[in-house]
Coordinates of C-alpha atoms in Angstrom, one line a residue:
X253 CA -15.3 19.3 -15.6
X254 CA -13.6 22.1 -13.6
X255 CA -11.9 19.3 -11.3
X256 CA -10.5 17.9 -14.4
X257 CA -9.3 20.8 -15.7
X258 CA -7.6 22.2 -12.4
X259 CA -5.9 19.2 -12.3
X260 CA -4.7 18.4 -15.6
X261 CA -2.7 22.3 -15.6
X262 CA -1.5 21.6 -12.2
X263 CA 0.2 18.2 -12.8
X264 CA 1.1 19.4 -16.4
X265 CA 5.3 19.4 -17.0
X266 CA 4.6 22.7 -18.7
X267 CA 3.4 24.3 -15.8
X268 CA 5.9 23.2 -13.9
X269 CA 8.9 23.8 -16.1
X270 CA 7.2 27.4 -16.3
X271 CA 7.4 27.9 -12.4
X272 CA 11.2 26.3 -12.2
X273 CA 12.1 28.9 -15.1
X274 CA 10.7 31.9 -13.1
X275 CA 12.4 30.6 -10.1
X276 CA 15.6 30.3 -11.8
X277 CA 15.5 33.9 -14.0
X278 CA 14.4 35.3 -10.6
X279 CA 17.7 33.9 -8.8
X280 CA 20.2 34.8 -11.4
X281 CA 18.5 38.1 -11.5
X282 CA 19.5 39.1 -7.8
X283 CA 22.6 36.9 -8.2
X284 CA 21.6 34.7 -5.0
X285 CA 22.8 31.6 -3.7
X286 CA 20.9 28.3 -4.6
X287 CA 19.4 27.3 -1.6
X288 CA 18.0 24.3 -0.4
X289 CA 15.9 24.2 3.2
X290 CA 16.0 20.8 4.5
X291 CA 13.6 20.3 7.6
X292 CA 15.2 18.5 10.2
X293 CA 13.0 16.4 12.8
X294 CA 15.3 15.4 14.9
X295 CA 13.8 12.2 15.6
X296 CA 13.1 11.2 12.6
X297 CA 14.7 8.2 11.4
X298 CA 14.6 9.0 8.0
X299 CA 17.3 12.2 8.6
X300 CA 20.4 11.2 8.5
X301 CA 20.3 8.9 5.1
X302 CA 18.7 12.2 3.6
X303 CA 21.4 14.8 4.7
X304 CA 24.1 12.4 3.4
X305 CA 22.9 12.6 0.2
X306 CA 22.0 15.8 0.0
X307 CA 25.4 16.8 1.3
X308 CA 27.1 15.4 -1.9
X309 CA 24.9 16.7 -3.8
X310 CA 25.6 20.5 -2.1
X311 CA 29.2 19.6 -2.5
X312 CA 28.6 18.5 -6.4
X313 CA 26.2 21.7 -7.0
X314 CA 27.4 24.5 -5.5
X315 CA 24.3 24.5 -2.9
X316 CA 23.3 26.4 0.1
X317 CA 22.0 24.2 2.4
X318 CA 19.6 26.3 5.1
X319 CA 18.9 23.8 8.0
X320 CA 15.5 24.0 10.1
X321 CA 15.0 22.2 13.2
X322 CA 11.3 21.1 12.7
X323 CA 8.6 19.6 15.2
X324 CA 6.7 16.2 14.6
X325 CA 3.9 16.7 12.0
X326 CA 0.8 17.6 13.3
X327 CA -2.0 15.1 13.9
X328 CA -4.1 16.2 10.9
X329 CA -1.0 15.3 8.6
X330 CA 0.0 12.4 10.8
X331 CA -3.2 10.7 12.3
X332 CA -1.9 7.8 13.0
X333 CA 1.5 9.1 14.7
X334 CA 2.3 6.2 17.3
X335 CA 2.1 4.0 13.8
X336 CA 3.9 6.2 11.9
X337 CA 6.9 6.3 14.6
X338 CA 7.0 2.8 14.9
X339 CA 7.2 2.1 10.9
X340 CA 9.2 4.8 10.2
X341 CA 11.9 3.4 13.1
X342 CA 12.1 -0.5 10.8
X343 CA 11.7 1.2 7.2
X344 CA 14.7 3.8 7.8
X345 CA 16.8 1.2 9.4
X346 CA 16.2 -1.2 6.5
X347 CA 16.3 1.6 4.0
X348 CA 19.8 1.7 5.4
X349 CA 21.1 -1.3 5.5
X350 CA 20.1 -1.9 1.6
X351 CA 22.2 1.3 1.0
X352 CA 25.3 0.6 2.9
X353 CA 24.7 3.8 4.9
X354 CA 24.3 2.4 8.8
X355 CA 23.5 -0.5 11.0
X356 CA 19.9 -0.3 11.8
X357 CA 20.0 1.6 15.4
X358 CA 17.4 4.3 13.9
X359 CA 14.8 1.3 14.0
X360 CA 15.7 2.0 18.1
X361 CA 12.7 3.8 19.4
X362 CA 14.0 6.4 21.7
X363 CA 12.6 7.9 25.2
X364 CA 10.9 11.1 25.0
X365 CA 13.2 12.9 27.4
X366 CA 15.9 11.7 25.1
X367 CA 14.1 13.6 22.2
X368 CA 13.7 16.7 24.0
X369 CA 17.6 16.3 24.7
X370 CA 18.4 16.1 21.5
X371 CA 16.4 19.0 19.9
X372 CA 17.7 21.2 23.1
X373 CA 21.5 19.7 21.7
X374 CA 20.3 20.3 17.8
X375 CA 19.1 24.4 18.9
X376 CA 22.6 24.7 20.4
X377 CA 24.4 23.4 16.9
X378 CA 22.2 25.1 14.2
X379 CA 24.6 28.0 13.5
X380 CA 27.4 25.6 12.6
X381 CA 29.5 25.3 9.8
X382 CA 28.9 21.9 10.0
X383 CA 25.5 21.6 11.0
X384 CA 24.4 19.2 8.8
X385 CA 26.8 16.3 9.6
X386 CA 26.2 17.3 13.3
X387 CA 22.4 17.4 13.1
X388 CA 22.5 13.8 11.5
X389 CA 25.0 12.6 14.0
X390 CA 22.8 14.0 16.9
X391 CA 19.9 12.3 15.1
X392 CA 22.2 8.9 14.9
X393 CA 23.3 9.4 18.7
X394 CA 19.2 9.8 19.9
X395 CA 18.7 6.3 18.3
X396 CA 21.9 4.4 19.3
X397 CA 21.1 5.4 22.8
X398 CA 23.8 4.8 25.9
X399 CA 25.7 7.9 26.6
X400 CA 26.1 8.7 22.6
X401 CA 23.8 11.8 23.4
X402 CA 26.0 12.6 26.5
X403 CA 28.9 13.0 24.8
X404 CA 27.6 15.2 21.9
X405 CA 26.0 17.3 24.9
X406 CA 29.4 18.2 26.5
X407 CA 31.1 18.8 23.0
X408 CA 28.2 20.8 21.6
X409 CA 26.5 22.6 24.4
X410 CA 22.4 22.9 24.9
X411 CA 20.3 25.6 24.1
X412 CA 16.4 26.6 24.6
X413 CA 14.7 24.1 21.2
X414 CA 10.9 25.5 21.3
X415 CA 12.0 28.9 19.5
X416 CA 13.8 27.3 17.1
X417 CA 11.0 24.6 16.4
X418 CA 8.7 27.0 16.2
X419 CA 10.7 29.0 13.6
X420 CA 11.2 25.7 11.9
X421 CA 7.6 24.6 11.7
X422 CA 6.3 28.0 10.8
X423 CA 8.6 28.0 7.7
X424 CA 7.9 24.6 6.6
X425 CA 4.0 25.8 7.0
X426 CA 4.9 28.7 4.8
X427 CA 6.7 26.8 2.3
X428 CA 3.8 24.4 2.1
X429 CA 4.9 21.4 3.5
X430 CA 4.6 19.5 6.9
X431 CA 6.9 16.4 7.2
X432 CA 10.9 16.0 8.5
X433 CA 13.5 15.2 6.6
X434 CA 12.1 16.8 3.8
X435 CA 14.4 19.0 0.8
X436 CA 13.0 22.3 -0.6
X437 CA 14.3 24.0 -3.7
X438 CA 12.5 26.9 -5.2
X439 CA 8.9 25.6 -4.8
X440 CA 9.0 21.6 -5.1
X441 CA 9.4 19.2 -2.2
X442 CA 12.0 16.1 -1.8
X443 CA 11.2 13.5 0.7
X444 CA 13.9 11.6 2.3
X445 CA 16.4 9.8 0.6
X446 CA 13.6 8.4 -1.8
X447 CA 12.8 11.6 -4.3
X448 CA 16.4 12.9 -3.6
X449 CA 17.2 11.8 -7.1
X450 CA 14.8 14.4 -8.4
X451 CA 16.3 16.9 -7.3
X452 CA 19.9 15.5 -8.3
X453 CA 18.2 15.4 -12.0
X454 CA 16.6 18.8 -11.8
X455 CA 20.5 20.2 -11.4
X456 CA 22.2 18.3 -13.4
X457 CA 19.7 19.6 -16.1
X458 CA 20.2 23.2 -14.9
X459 CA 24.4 22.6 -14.8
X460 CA 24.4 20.6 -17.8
X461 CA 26.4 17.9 -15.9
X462 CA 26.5 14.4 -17.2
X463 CA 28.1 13.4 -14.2
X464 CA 27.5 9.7 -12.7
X465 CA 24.5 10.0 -10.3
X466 CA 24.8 10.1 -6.3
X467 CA 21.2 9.8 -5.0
X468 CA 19.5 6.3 -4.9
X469 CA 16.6 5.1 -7.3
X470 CA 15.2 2.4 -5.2
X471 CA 13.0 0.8 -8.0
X472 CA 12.7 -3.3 -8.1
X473 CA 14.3 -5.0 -10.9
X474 CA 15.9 -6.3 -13.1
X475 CA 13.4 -9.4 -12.8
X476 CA 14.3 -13.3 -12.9
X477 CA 14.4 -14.0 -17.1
X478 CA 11.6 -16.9 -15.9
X479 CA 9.6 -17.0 -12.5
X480 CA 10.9 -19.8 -10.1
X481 CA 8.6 -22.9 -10.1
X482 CA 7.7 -23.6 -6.1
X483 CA 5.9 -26.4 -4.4
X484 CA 4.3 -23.6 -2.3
X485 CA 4.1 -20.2 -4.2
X486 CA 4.8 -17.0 -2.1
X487 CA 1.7 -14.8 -1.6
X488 CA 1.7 -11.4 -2.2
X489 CA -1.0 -9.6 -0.2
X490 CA -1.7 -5.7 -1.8
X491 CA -3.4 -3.1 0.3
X492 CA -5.2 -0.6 -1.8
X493 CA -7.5 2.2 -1.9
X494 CA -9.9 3.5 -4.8
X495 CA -9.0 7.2 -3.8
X496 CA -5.4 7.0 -3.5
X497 CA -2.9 8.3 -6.4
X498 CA -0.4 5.8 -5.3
X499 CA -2.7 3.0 -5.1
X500 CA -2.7 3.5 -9.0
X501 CA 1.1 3.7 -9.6
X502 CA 1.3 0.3 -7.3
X503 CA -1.2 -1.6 -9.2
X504 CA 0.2 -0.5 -12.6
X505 CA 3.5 -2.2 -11.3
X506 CA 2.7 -5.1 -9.2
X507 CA 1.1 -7.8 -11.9
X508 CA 4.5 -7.5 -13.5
X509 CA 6.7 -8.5 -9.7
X510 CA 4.2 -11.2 -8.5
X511 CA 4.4 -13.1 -12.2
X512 CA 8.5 -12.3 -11.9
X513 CA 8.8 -14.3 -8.7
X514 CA 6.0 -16.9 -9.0
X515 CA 4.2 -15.3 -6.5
X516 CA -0.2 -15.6 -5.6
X517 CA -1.1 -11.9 -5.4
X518 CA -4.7 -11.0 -3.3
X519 CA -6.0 -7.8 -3.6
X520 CA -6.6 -6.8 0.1
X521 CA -9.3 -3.5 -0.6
X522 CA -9.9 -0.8 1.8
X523 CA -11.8 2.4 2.6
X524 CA -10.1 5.7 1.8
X525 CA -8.6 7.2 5.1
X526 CA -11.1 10.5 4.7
X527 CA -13.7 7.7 4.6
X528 CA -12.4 6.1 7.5
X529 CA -12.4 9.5 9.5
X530 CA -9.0 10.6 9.4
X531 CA -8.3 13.9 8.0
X532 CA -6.0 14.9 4.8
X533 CA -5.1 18.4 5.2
X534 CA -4.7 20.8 1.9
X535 CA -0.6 20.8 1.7
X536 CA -0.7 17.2 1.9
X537 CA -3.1 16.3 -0.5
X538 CA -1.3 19.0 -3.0
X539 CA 2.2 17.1 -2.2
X540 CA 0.5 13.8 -2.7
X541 CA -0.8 15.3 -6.4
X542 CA 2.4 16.3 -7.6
X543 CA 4.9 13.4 -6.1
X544 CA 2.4 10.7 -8.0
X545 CA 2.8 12.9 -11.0
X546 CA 6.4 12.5 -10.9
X547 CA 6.5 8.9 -9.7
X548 CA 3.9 8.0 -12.3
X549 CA 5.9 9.5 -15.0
X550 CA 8.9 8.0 -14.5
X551 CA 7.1 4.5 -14.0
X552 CA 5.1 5.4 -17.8
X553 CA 1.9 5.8 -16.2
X554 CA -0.6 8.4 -16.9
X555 CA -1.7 10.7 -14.3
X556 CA -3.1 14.6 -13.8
X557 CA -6.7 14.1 -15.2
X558 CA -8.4 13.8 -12.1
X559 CA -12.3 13.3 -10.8
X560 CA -12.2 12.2 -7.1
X561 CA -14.0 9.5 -7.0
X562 CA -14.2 10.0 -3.0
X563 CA -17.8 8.8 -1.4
X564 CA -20.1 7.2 -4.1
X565 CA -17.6 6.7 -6.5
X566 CA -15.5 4.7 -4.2
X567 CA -18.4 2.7 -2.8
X568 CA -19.4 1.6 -6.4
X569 CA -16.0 0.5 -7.6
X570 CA -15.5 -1.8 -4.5
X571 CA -18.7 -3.1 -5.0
X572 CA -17.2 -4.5 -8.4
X573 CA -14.2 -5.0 -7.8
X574 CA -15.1 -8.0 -4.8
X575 CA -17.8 -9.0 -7.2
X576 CA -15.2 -9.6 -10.2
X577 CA -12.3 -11.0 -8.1
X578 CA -13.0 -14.4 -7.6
X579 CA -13.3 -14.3 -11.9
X580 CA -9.8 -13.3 -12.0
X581 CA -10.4 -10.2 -13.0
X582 CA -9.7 -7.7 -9.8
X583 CA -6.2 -6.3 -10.5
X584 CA -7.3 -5.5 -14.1
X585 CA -10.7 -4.0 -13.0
X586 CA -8.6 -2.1 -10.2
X587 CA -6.2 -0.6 -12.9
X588 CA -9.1 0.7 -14.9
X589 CA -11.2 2.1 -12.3
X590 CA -7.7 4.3 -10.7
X591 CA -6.7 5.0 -14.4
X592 CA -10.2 6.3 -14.8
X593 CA -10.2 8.4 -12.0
X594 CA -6.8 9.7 -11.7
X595 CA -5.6 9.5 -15.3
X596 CA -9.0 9.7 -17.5
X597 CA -10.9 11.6 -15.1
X598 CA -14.4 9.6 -15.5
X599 CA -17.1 10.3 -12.9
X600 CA -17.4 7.2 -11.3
X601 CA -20.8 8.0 -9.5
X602 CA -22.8 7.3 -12.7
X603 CA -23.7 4.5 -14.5
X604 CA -21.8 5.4 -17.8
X605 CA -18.4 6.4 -16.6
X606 CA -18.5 2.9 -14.2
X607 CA -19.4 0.5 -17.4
X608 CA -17.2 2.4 -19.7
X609 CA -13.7 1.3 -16.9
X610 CA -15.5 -2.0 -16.3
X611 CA -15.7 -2.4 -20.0
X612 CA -11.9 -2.0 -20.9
X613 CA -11.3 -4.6 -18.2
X614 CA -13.1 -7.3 -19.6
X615 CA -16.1 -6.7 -17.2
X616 CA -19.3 -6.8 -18.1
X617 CA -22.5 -4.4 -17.5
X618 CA -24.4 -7.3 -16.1
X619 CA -21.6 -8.4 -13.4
X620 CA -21.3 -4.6 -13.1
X621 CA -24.8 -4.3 -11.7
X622 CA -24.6 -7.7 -10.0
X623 CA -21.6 -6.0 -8.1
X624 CA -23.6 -2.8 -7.5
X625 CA -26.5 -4.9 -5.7
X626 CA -24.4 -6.7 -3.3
X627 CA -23.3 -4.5 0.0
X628 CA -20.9 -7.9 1.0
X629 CA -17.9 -5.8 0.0
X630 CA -18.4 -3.5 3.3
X631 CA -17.6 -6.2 5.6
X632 CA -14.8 -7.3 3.6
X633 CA -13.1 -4.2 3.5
X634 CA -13.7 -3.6 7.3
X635 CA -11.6 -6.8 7.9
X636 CA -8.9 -6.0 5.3
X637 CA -8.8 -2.9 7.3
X638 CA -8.4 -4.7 10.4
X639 CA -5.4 -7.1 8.7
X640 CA -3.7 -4.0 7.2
X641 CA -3.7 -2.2 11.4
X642 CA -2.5 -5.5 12.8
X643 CA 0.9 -5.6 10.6
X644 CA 1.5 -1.7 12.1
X645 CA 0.4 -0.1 9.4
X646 CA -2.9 1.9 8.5
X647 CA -2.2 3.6 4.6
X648 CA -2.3 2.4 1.0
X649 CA -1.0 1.1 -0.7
X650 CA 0.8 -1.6 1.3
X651 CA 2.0 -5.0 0.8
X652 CA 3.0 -8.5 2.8
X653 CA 5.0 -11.1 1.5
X654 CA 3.6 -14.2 3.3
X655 CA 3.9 -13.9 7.0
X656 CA 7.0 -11.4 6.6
X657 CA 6.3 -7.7 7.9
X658 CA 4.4 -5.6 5.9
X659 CA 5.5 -2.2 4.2
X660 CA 4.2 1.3 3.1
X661 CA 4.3 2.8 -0.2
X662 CA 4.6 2.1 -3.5
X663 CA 8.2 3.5 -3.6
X664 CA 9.0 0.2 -1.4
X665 CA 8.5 -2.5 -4.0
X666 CA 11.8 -2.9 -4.0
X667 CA 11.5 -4.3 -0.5
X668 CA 8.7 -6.3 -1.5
X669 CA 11.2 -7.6 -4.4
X670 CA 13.7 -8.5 -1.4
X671 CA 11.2 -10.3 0.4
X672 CA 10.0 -12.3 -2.8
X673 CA 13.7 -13.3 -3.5
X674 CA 14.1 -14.6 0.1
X675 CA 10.8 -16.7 -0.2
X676 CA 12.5 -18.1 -3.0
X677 CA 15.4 -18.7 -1.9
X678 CA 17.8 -15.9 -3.5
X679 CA 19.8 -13.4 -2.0
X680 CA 18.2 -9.7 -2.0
X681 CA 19.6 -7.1 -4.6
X682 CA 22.6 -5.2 -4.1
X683 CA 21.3 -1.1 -4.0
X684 CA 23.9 0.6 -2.5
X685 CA 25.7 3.6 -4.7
X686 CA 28.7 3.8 -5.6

């Protein structure tokens, strides 16, 4: 009950319309500057799409932009790092391609002596009018490699980095975050170029500007009026988790893009990474919370209400959900279980609370305790675990269209989209802003 309650005023829009108010009343108060600290990991791919936009949007709303050099994230927020490099190198560089914005060299994976060039190039350019555009060309110049980061050397100078990261990192610590090429504003968090928009809407709101938008929605859509008809349907393989808030907002959507394009979807379950060993420190379960609150909201899903359903809880609902699959009931057995959890907040460790989200999905209590009794689920989940590493990737939710490479995220079904199109045949969507 307390869990539920905690979580329902944290994710609430009052609450958080109450803390944007006080941040506001307390600016205008001492007449400050709005500013905007954007943590900047120099080799992070993501960077340079991010400060473009965010750049415009200074330009557009009168922003302060206060630049901070960051380190990589630490192992407890990035477990899986040498993974996490890898992806992050092809996602950027598709991310900008899609957007008009590059030509893929940040899916280049640098040398580490290049790195520690760069951040020693980045320390020297910090105090810089221009810091932003020269950060993000420093960034573009590590992954283009040659002599791209020679050249920037003997026009910008070098300078000592591991004060400056250290200042960096211990001010993104403070502020309660731990990624690169992440935006802060007065207490909420902007990832890349992908919740840049959310910021773009919170000041438009504040400036009252009806202005055309500059940040990127990257959403899938608008789908085919009828699915193609194929010989050989595309298959849609979705990686998914019964603890993870984005799991839910994924399989709220992807029913809808696998009947768009004709496409076989298999529910590929896995353990929860906590269950799997890997750690998921405070600041990035809180971010987690309040992005899938946002994301859900926009999307029309319910979320805030929540009762982990880590442990037990988990253990149970996979147990049903392989039992029920082969029926044709798995995705809507999934979407009751993570709305139960994460928007209903039901206790999934009992009896009761498992019947009652089995019951709205046209499950039964009998193929509910038929489930329960069969431990064949563990070794299932084991291998889809196995799968899920050996396409580079080791978080949910995640998808594969048919032997194509596999992506990360919910907030990359547009990708997915892309790769549906191209299995049948049409050319991907055109996302880039005017």
């Amino acid at each position: 009950m307390i869990q539920r309650v905690l979580t329902s005023v944290l994710t609430s829009p009052a609450l958080r319309d109450v803390r944007r108010g006080t941040q506001r009343a307390v600016r205008r108060i001492k007449r400050a500057d709005r500013i905007v600290h954007f943590f900047c990991q120099i080799d992070d791919p993501y960077g340079p799409a991010a400060l473009h936009y965010l750049a415009r949007l200074a330009d557009r709303h009168a922003l302060t932009i206060a630049l901070r050099l960051v380190p990589a994230p630490d192992a407890a927020a990035a477990p899986e790092a040498a993974k996490l490099a890898a992806y992050s190198r092809r996602d950027a560089a598709r991310i900008e391609l899609a957007l008009g914005l590059g030509d893929g060299s940040v899916g280049r994976e640098p040398l580490p002596e290049q790195v520690t060039r760069a951040q020693r190039i980045a320390a020297a350019a910090m105090g810089r009018d221009d810091a932003a555009a020269v950060l993000a060309a420093i960034t573009r110049a590590l992954f283009r490699g040659g002599d791209a980061l020679e050249e920037l050397a003997a026009t910008l100078g070098e300078a000592d980095a591991e004060a400056t990261l250290a200042e960096g990192g211990a001010e993104r610590a403070k502020l309660g975050h731990y990624l690169g090429s992440t935006t802060a504003f007065e207490g909420e968090f902007y990832w890349g170029v992908d919740r840049l928009h959310y910021l773009e809407a919170r000041l438009a709101a504040e400036d009252e500007s009806d202005a055309p938008p500059i940040c990127p929605r990257l959403d899938p859509g608008p789908y085919p009026t009828a699915p193609p008809v194929l010989a050989t349907p595309p298959r849609l393989d979705c990686y998914l988790s019964f603890r993870s808030p984005y799991s839910l907002v994924a399989a709220e959507r992807i029913g809808g893009l696998a009947a768009a394009y004709g496409a076989t979807l298999n529910l590929k379950f896995v353990l929860p990474m906590v269950m799997r060993g890997l750690p998921v420190p405070r600041a990035k379960r809180m971010y987690i919370t309040l992005d899938t609150k946002r994301e859900a909201a926009r999307h029309g899903i319910g979320f805030g209400t929540i009762h982990d359903p880590v442990g037990l809880g988990v253990e149970r609902g996979l147990a049903v959900l392989h039992h029920v699959m082969p029926s044709g009931k798995g995705l809507d057995f999934a979407i009751s279980f993570l709305r139960g959890a994460f928007a209903d907040g039901i206790d999934m460790t009992g009896d009761p609370g498992l019947i009652k989200v089995a019951a709205r999905a046209g499950v039964t209590q009998d193929q509910v305790r038929a489930g329960l009794a069969d431990e064949s689920w563990r070794a299932v989940a084991e291998a889809n675990r196995a799968d899920m590493f050996a396409l580079g990737l080791w978080g949910v939710p995640s998808f594969q269209v048919d032997d194509r490479p596999g992506w990360w995220g919910q907030d990359r079904l547009w990708m997915i989209e892309d790769d549906l199109r191209a299995a049948n045949g049409l050319p991907p969507i055109d996302r880039r802003m005017p």
